[in-house]
Amino acid sequence: MNATEGGDESALEVGPEAGPDAGPGRASGRDASLAPGADTGPEQGLEPDAELDLDADVEAEAAEELEAELDEQLEAEFESQAKPDAAHWRGLGKIVLAATPIGSARDATQNLHDLLAEADVVAAEDTRTLRELLRRIGVTPSGTLVSYHEHNERERAEELVARAAAGATVAVVTDAGMPSVSDPGYRVTVAAHEAGVPVTALPGPSAVLTALAVSGLPSDRFSFEGFVPRRPGERRRLFAELATERRTMVLFSSPHRVADELADLAAAFGATRPAAVCRELTKRYEEVRRGGLAELADWATAGVRGEITLVVGGATQADGGLDGRTDASALAARALELAAGGLRLKDAAAVVAEGAGVSKREVYEAALAARPAP
């Protein structure tokens, strides 16, 4: 999806454990009076109040010792969960999809450290990118590093599943983010399920969720549309289909095409549809630019650098989309707008009709009647 960058040369260090002092209970000054040979007769014995104080001290010491033991048990349990030993990964026979940092190497989790160090096989989208990540986080793998990318995914998936079926722990990583999300990983996952090999995941950084979170756009419902098509015709057809989508949309873009993509989005969705351009997420020059689509398209013409994720608001009644324009003239106008963006009028009418729940023929005929004479 994108190459790991960033200026941080080392991973976060795990601090030393700071458990409570669980030593034996301290001796009370009153205990000395109970030493062998001490006179405890009526004339020299403890006062009744002192006896009560002694009982309270003993109970307090016992409570402290019990609390210390419980604290030690909790710390031991936490440490075993937070930092599994090598046996946690070895000999289980599984495929592990592991998320890697999308920018800063400091975002690598402790579980990722352990997996990369202990897995029998690590399949990487680009082994050079993986080696750089390993260097930055200070991990020396004990297993075999192999490539697993879009050009060898079909053949390599069978090999990886065969290794896992034989008892190996196979880690699958991409250049950044979670495998299978617009990255290699889907085929090996399907093959593993079909072969009865367990598949699990190590969660971590995600450009999709990070961009959605910082965009300032509604995030209760959203759709992820992957990479924007390179060819203008395919891109415009996709945008025409998404024009009436009510959910917030997340798309991956490229610095070389983002200006044209934003312009096409403005033509399909409307100039004022709110959006956000999120670039270099988690890196030193992270930037989130918000505004209407036309405004963002103008801004992008000056040049945008870095890795880019687009977040676009869903259709509302104010956009003149699905929510309010159900009369024939309004639907015809919407179809003509989409056609002006490069879509055939029949296709534009079909998109509008599907979104409005009306007849495609009705919208098409209304659009023909409303179309200006040549």
CSV table of C-alpha atoms in Angstrom, one decimal:
chain,number,residue,atom,x,y,z
A,1,MET,CA,0.0,0.0,0.0
A,2,ASN,CA,2.7,2.4,0.9
A,3,ALA,CA,6.3,2.3,1.9
A,4,THR,CA,7.3,2.8,5.6
A,5,GLU,CA,9.0,6.1,6.1
A,6,GLY,CA,9.6,8.3,9.1
A,7,GLY,CA,12.5,9.9,11.0
A,8,ASP,CA,12.2,7.7,14.1
A,9,GLU,CA,15.2,5.3,14.2
A,10,SER,CA,14.1,3.3,17.2
A,11,ALA,CA,11.0,1.6,18.5
A,12,LEU,CA,9.5,2.5,21.8
A,13,GLU,CA,11.2,0.8,24.7
A,14,VAL,CA,9.2,-1.1,27.2
A,15,GLY,CA,9.9,0.3,30.7
A,16,PRO,CA,11.1,-1.8,33.6
A,17,GLU,CA,8.4,-3.4,35.7
A,18,ALA,CA,7.6,-1.4,38.9
A,19,GLY,CA,5.9,-4.0,41.1
A,20,PRO,CA,5.2,-3.4,44.8
A,21,ASP,CA,7.6,-4.5,47.6
A,22,ALA,CA,6.3,-8.0,48.4
A,23,GLY,CA,8.8,-8.7,51.2
A,24,PRO,CA,7.8,-10.2,54.6
A,25,GLY,CA,5.8,-8.2,57.1
A,26,ARG,CA,7.8,-5.9,59.4
A,27,ALA,CA,8.2,-6.7,63.1
A,28,SER,CA,6.2,-4.6,65.5
A,29,GLY,CA,7.7,-3.0,68.5
A,30,ARG,CA,5.1,-4.7,70.7
A,31,ASP,CA,6.2,-8.2,69.5
A,32,ALA,CA,9.4,-7.8,71.6
A,33,SER,CA,7.3,-8.1,74.8
A,34,LEU,CA,6.2,-11.6,73.7
A,35,ALA,CA,9.8,-12.9,73.4
A,36,PRO,CA,10.7,-16.0,75.4
A,37,GLY,CA,11.5,-15.2,78.9
A,38,ALA,CA,9.4,-12.0,79.0
A,39,ASP,CA,7.3,-11.4,82.1
A,40,THR,CA,3.7,-11.5,81.1
A,41,GLY,CA,2.1,-11.9,84.5
A,42,PRO,CA,-0.8,-9.8,85.8
A,43,GLU,CA,1.5,-7.2,87.3
A,44,GLN,CA,3.8,-6.9,84.3
A,45,GLY,CA,1.3,-7.9,81.5
A,46,LEU,CA,-0.1,-5.8,78.6
A,47,GLU,CA,-3.0,-3.6,79.2
A,48,PRO,CA,-6.3,-4.7,77.5
A,49,ASP,CA,-6.1,-1.7,75.1
A,50,ALA,CA,-2.6,-2.7,74.1
A,51,GLU,CA,-3.7,-6.2,73.4
A,52,LEU,CA,-6.4,-4.8,71.0
A,53,ASP,CA,-3.7,-2.7,69.4
A,54,LEU,CA,-1.5,-5.8,68.8
A,55,ASP,CA,-4.4,-7.6,67.2
A,56,ALA,CA,-5.0,-4.7,64.9
A,57,ASP,CA,-1.3,-4.6,63.9
A,58,VAL,CA,-1.3,-8.3,63.1
A,59,GLU,CA,-4.4,-8.0,60.9
A,60,ALA,CA,-2.9,-4.9,59.1
A,61,GLU,CA,0.3,-6.8,58.4
A,62,ALA,CA,-1.6,-9.8,57.1
A,63,ALA,CA,-3.7,-7.6,54.9
A,64,GLU,CA,-0.5,-5.9,53.5
A,65,GLU,CA,1.1,-9.3,52.8
A,66,LEU,CA,-2.1,-10.5,51.0
A,67,GLU,CA,-2.3,-7.3,48.9
A,68,ALA,CA,1.4,-7.6,48.0
A,69,GLU,CA,0.8,-11.2,46.9
A,70,LEU,CA,-2.2,-10.2,44.8
A,71,ASP,CA,-0.2,-7.4,43.2
A,72,GLU,CA,2.6,-9.8,42.3
A,73,GLN,CA,0.1,-12.2,40.7
A,74,LEU,CA,-1.5,-9.4,38.7
A,75,GLU,CA,1.8,-8.1,37.4
A,76,ALA,CA,2.9,-11.6,36.4
A,77,GLU,CA,-0.3,-12.2,34.6
A,78,PHE,CA,0.0,-8.8,32.8
A,79,GLU,CA,3.6,-9.4,31.8
A,80,SER,CA,2.7,-12.8,30.4
A,81,GLN,CA,0.0,-11.3,28.3
A,82,ALA,CA,1.9,-8.2,27.2
A,83,LYS,CA,5.1,-10.0,26.2
A,84,PRO,CA,4.5,-13.6,25.2
A,85,ASP,CA,7.5,-15.9,25.0
A,86,ALA,CA,8.7,-17.7,21.9
A,87,ALA,CA,6.4,-20.6,22.5
A,88,HIS,CA,3.4,-18.3,22.0
A,89,TRP,CA,4.3,-18.2,18.3
A,90,ARG,CA,6.1,-21.4,17.5
A,91,GLY,CA,4.5,-24.8,16.8
A,92,LEU,CA,0.9,-23.6,16.5
A,93,GLY,CA,0.6,-23.9,12.7
A,94,LYS,CA,-1.2,-20.8,11.6
A,95,ILE,CA,-1.3,-17.8,9.3
A,96,VAL,CA,-0.9,-14.4,11.1
A,97,LEU,CA,-1.9,-11.2,9.3
A,98,ALA,CA,0.2,-8.5,11.0
A,99,ALA,CA,-0.4,-4.8,10.6
A,100,THR,CA,2.8,-2.7,10.2
A,101,PRO,CA,3.4,1.0,10.8
A,102,ILE,CA,2.0,3.4,8.1
A,103,GLY,CA,4.6,6.0,8.9
A,104,SER,CA,6.4,6.1,12.2
A,105,ALA,CA,8.3,2.9,13.2
A,106,ARG,CA,7.4,3.7,16.8
A,107,ASP,CA,3.9,2.5,16.1
A,108,ALA,CA,5.1,-1.1,15.9
A,109,THR,CA,3.5,-3.0,18.7
A,110,GLN,CA,5.3,-5.4,21.1
A,111,ASN,CA,3.3,-8.3,19.6
A,112,LEU,CA,4.6,-7.3,16.2
A,113,HIS,CA,8.2,-7.3,17.5
A,114,ASP,CA,7.7,-10.8,19.0
A,115,LEU,CA,6.0,-12.2,15.9
A,116,LEU,CA,8.7,-11.0,13.4
A,117,ALA,CA,11.4,-12.3,15.7
A,118,GLU,CA,9.9,-15.7,16.3
A,119,ALA,CA,7.8,-16.7,13.2
A,120,ASP,CA,9.1,-19.6,11.2
A,121,VAL,CA,8.3,-17.7,7.9
A,122,VAL,CA,7.7,-14.0,7.3
A,123,ALA,CA,6.0,-13.3,4.0
A,124,ALA,CA,6.5,-9.6,3.0
A,125,GLU,CA,5.1,-7.5,0.2
A,126,ASP,CA,8.6,-6.1,-0.3
A,127,THR,CA,11.4,-7.8,1.6
A,128,ARG,CA,13.6,-4.6,1.3
A,129,THR,CA,10.9,-2.6,3.1
A,130,LEU,CA,10.6,-5.3,5.7
A,131,ARG,CA,14.3,-5.3,6.4
A,132,GLU,CA,14.4,-1.6,6.9
A,133,LEU,CA,11.5,-1.9,9.4
A,134,LEU,CA,13.4,-4.7,11.2
A,135,ARG,CA,16.4,-2.5,11.4
A,136,ARG,CA,14.5,0.5,12.8
A,137,ILE,CA,12.7,-1.5,15.5
A,138,GLY,CA,15.8,-3.6,16.4
A,139,VAL,CA,14.4,-7.1,15.5
A,140,THR,CA,16.5,-10.0,14.2
A,141,PRO,CA,14.2,-12.6,12.6
A,142,SER,CA,14.9,-16.2,13.4
A,143,GLY,CA,12.7,-17.5,10.5
A,144,THR,CA,12.8,-17.3,6.7
A,145,LEU,CA,11.9,-14.1,4.8
A,146,VAL,CA,10.1,-14.6,1.5
A,147,SER,CA,8.3,-12.2,-0.9
A,148,TYR,CA,4.5,-12.2,-1.2
A,149,HIS,CA,3.1,-9.6,-3.6
A,150,GLU,CA,0.5,-9.1,-6.3
A,151,HIS,CA,2.6,-10.8,-9.0
A,152,ASN,CA,3.3,-14.1,-7.1
A,153,GLU,CA,0.4,-14.0,-4.7
A,154,ARG,CA,-1.6,-16.9,-6.2
A,155,GLU,CA,1.4,-19.4,-6.3
A,156,ARG,CA,3.0,-18.2,-3.0
A,157,ALA,CA,-0.3,-18.5,-1.1
A,158,GLU,CA,-0.3,-22.3,-1.6
A,159,GLU,CA,3.3,-22.6,-0.4
A,160,LEU,CA,2.6,-20.5,2.7
A,161,VAL,CA,-0.5,-22.5,3.6
A,162,ALA,CA,1.4,-25.8,3.1
A,163,ARG,CA,4.0,-24.5,5.6
A,164,ALA,CA,1.4,-23.6,8.1
A,165,ALA,CA,-0.4,-26.9,7.7
A,166,ALA,CA,2.9,-28.6,8.6
A,167,GLY,CA,3.0,-26.7,11.9
A,168,ALA,CA,4.8,-23.5,11.0
A,169,THR,CA,3.8,-20.0,12.1
A,170,VAL,CA,3.6,-17.9,9.0
A,171,ALA,CA,3.5,-14.1,9.4
A,172,VAL,CA,2.1,-12.1,6.5
A,173,VAL,CA,3.0,-8.3,6.3
A,174,THR,CA,2.7,-5.6,3.7
A,175,ASP,CA,4.7,-2.4,3.3
A,176,ALA,CA,2.3,-0.5,5.6
A,177,GLY,CA,-1.0,-1.2,7.3
A,178,MET,CA,-3.1,-4.4,7.5
A,179,PRO,CA,-2.7,-7.1,4.9
A,180,SER,CA,-5.8,-7.8,2.7
A,181,VAL,CA,-6.9,-4.2,2.9
A,182,SER,CA,-6.0,-3.0,-0.6
A,183,ASP,CA,-2.9,-5.1,-0.2
A,184,PRO,CA,-1.8,-8.7,-0.6
A,185,GLY,CA,-3.3,-11.1,1.9
A,186,TYR,CA,-6.7,-12.0,0.7
A,187,ARG,CA,-5.7,-15.1,-1.4
A,188,VAL,CA,-3.6,-16.7,1.4
A,189,THR,CA,-6.4,-16.1,3.9
A,190,VAL,CA,-9.0,-17.8,1.6
A,191,ALA,CA,-6.6,-20.7,0.9
A,192,ALA,CA,-5.9,-21.1,4.6
A,193,HIS,CA,-9.6,-21.3,5.4
A,194,GLU,CA,-10.2,-23.8,2.7
A,195,ALA,CA,-7.4,-26.0,4.0
A,196,GLY,CA,-8.5,-25.8,7.6
A,197,VAL,CA,-5.5,-23.8,8.7
A,198,PRO,CA,-6.2,-21.2,11.4
A,199,VAL,CA,-5.9,-17.6,10.5
A,200,THR,CA,-5.5,-14.8,13.0
A,201,ALA,CA,-4.4,-11.2,13.0
A,202,LEU,CA,-2.3,-8.7,14.9
A,203,PRO,CA,-4.1,-5.4,14.8
A,204,GLY,CA,-2.3,-2.2,14.4
A,205,PRO,CA,-2.0,1.0,12.3
A,206,SER,CA,-4.6,1.6,9.6
A,207,ALA,CA,-4.5,4.5,7.1
A,208,VAL,CA,-8.3,4.0,6.6
A,209,LEU,CA,-9.3,4.4,10.2
A,210,THR,CA,-6.7,7.1,11.0
A,211,ALA,CA,-7.8,9.3,8.1
A,212,LEU,CA,-11.5,8.8,9.0
A,213,ALA,CA,-10.8,9.7,12.6
A,214,VAL,CA,-9.0,13.0,11.9
A,215,SER,CA,-11.1,14.1,8.9
A,216,GLY,CA,-13.8,15.7,11.0
A,217,LEU,CA,-16.5,13.9,8.8
A,218,PRO,CA,-19.2,11.6,10.1
A,219,SER,CA,-17.6,8.2,11.1
A,220,ASP,CA,-20.5,6.2,12.4
A,221,ARG,CA,-21.1,4.7,8.9
A,222,PHE,CA,-18.5,4.7,6.1
A,223,SER,CA,-17.4,2.8,3.0
A,224,PHE,CA,-13.9,2.1,1.9
A,225,GLU,CA,-13.4,2.2,-1.9
A,226,GLY,CA,-9.7,1.4,-2.2
A,227,PHE,CA,-7.5,3.0,-4.7
A,228,VAL,CA,-9.1,5.4,-7.2
A,229,PRO,CA,-8.9,4.0,-10.7
A,230,ARG,CA,-6.0,5.3,-12.8
A,231,ARG,CA,-8.0,5.7,-16.1
A,232,PRO,CA,-10.2,8.8,-16.2
A,233,GLY,CA,-13.2,7.0,-17.7
A,234,GLU,CA,-13.2,4.3,-15.0
A,235,ARG,CA,-12.7,6.9,-12.4
A,236,ARG,CA,-15.6,9.0,-13.5
A,237,ARG,CA,-17.9,5.9,-13.7
A,238,LEU,CA,-17.0,5.0,-10.2
A,239,PHE,CA,-17.6,8.5,-8.9
A,240,ALA,CA,-21.0,8.6,-10.7
A,241,GLU,CA,-22.0,5.4,-8.9
A,242,LEU,CA,-20.9,6.8,-5.6
A,243,ALA,CA,-22.6,10.2,-6.1
A,244,THR,CA,-25.7,9.2,-4.1
A,245,GLU,CA,-23.8,7.2,-1.4
A,246,ARG,CA,-25.0,8.5,2.0
A,247,ARG,CA,-22.1,7.1,4.0
A,248,THR,CA,-18.7,8.8,4.4
A,249,MET,CA,-16.3,7.4,1.8
A,250,VAL,CA,-12.6,6.7,2.2
A,251,LEU,CA,-10.3,6.3,-0.9
A,252,PHE,CA,-6.6,6.0,-1.5
A,253,SER,CA,-5.1,8.5,-3.9
A,254,SER,CA,-1.7,9.4,-5.5
A,255,PRO,CA,0.1,12.7,-5.4
A,256,HIS,CA,0.3,12.7,-9.2
A,257,ARG,CA,-3.4,12.3,-9.8
A,258,VAL,CA,-5.1,13.7,-6.7
A,259,ALA,CA,-5.8,17.1,-8.3
A,260,ASP,CA,-7.6,15.5,-11.3
A,261,GLU,CA,-9.4,13.1,-8.9
A,262,LEU,CA,-10.7,15.9,-6.7
A,263,ALA,CA,-11.9,17.8,-9.8
A,264,ASP,CA,-13.8,14.7,-11.0
A,265,LEU,CA,-15.2,14.2,-7.5
A,266,ALA,CA,-16.4,17.8,-7.5
A,267,ALA,CA,-18.1,17.3,-10.9
A,268,ALA,CA,-19.8,14.1,-9.8
A,269,PHE,CA,-20.7,15.0,-6.1
A,270,GLY,CA,-21.0,18.8,-6.3
A,271,ALA,CA,-18.5,21.5,-5.7
A,272,THR,CA,-19.3,22.1,-2.1
A,273,ARG,CA,-19.4,18.4,-0.9
A,274,PRO,CA,-17.2,18.4,2.3
A,275,ALA,CA,-14.0,16.4,2.1
A,276,ALA,CA,-10.6,16.0,3.6
A,277,VAL,CA,-7.2,15.3,2.1
A,278,CYS,CA,-5.1,13.5,4.6
A,279,ARG,CA,-1.4,13.1,3.7
A,280,GLU,CA,1.7,11.7,5.4
A,281,LEU,CA,-0.4,10.3,8.3
A,282,THR,CA,1.7,9.6,11.5
A,283,LYS,CA,4.8,11.2,9.8
A,284,ARG,CA,6.6,14.4,10.5
A,285,TYR,CA,4.8,16.4,7.8
A,286,GLU,CA,1.3,15.0,8.4
A,287,GLU,CA,-1.4,17.4,7.1
A,288,VAL,CA,-5.2,17.3,7.0
A,289,ARG,CA,-6.7,19.8,4.6
A,290,ARG,CA,-10.5,20.2,4.8
A,291,GLY,CA,-12.9,22.0,2.5
A,292,GLY,CA,-15.3,21.6,-0.4
A,293,LEU,CA,-14.3,19.3,-3.2
A,294,ALA,CA,-13.8,22.2,-5.7
A,295,GLU,CA,-11.8,24.2,-3.2
A,296,LEU,CA,-9.6,21.2,-2.5
A,297,ALA,CA,-9.1,20.5,-6.2
A,298,ASP,CA,-7.9,24.1,-6.7
A,299,TRP,CA,-5.5,23.7,-3.8
A,300,ALA,CA,-4.1,20.4,-5.1
A,301,THR,CA,-3.2,21.9,-8.5
A,302,ALA,CA,-0.2,23.6,-6.8
A,303,GLY,CA,1.1,20.1,-6.1
A,304,VAL,CA,0.6,17.7,-3.2
A,305,ARG,CA,3.4,15.4,-2.0
A,306,GLY,CA,3.4,12.3,0.1
A,307,GLU,CA,1.0,9.4,0.6
A,308,ILE,CA,-2.7,10.5,0.4
A,309,THR,CA,-6.0,9.3,1.8
A,310,LEU,CA,-9.2,11.0,0.7
A,311,VAL,CA,-12.2,11.2,2.9
A,312,VAL,CA,-15.5,12.5,1.3
A,313,GLY,CA,-18.8,13.2,3.0
A,314,GLY,CA,-21.9,11.2,2.0
A,315,ALA,CA,-24.8,12.6,0.0
A,316,THR,CA,-27.3,14.8,1.8
A,317,GLN,CA,-30.5,16.6,0.7
A,318,ALA,CA,-28.4,19.8,0.4
A,319,ASP,CA,-26.3,18.1,-2.3
A,320,GLY,CA,-29.4,17.6,-4.4
A,321,GLY,CA,-28.8,13.9,-4.5
A,322,LEU,CA,-30.8,10.9,-3.5
A,323,ASP,CA,-32.3,12.5,-0.4
A,324,GLY,CA,-34.5,15.2,-1.9
A,325,ARG,CA,-34.6,15.2,-5.7
A,326,THR,CA,-37.2,12.6,-6.5
A,327,ASP,CA,-39.2,14.6,-9.1
A,328,ALA,CA,-38.5,13.9,-12.7
A,329,SER,CA,-37.0,17.3,-13.6
A,330,ALA,CA,-34.5,17.1,-10.6
A,331,LEU,CA,-33.5,13.6,-11.5
A,332,ALA,CA,-33.0,14.5,-15.1
A,333,ALA,CA,-30.8,17.4,-14.1
A,334,ARG,CA,-28.7,15.1,-11.9
A,335,ALA,CA,-28.3,12.7,-14.8
A,336,LEU,CA,-27.2,15.5,-17.1
A,337,GLU,CA,-24.6,16.6,-14.5
A,338,LEU,CA,-23.1,13.1,-14.4
A,339,ALA,CA,-23.1,12.9,-18.2
A,340,ALA,CA,-21.2,16.2,-18.3
A,341,GLY,CA,-18.6,14.5,-16.2
A,342,GLY,CA,-17.9,11.9,-18.9
A,343,LEU,CA,-20.5,9.3,-18.3
A,344,ARG,CA,-22.9,8.1,-21.1
A,345,LEU,CA,-26.4,9.6,-20.5
A,346,LYS,CA,-27.9,6.1,-20.3
A,347,ASP,CA,-25.4,5.1,-17.7
A,348,ALA,CA,-25.9,8.3,-15.8
A,349,ALA,CA,-29.7,7.8,-15.9
A,350,ALA,CA,-29.3,4.3,-14.6
A,351,VAL,CA,-27.1,5.5,-11.6
A,352,VAL,CA,-29.6,8.2,-10.7
A,353,ALA,CA,-32.6,5.9,-11.1
A,354,GLU,CA,-31.1,3.2,-8.9
A,355,GLY,CA,-30.4,5.7,-6.1
A,356,ALA,CA,-33.8,7.3,-6.3
A,357,GLY,CA,-35.7,4.0,-6.7
A,358,VAL,CA,-37.4,5.0,-9.9
A,359,SER,CA,-37.5,3.7,-13.5
A,360,LYS,CA,-34.3,4.1,-15.5
A,361,ARG,CA,-36.4,4.8,-18.6
A,362,GLU,CA,-38.3,7.6,-16.8
A,363,VAL,CA,-35.0,9.3,-15.8
A,364,TYR,CA,-33.5,8.8,-19.3
A,365,GLU,CA,-36.5,10.2,-21.1
A,366,ALA,CA,-36.7,13.2,-18.8
A,367,ALA,CA,-32.9,13.8,-19.3
A,368,LEU,CA,-33.3,13.7,-23.1
A,369,ALA,CA,-36.2,16.2,-22.9
A,370,ALA,CA,-34.2,18.5,-20.6
A,371,ARG,CA,-31.0,18.3,-22.5
A,372,PRO,CA,-30.1,21.6,-24.3
A,373,ALA,CA,-30.3,21.5,-28.1
A,374,PRO,CA,-27.0,21.1,-29.8
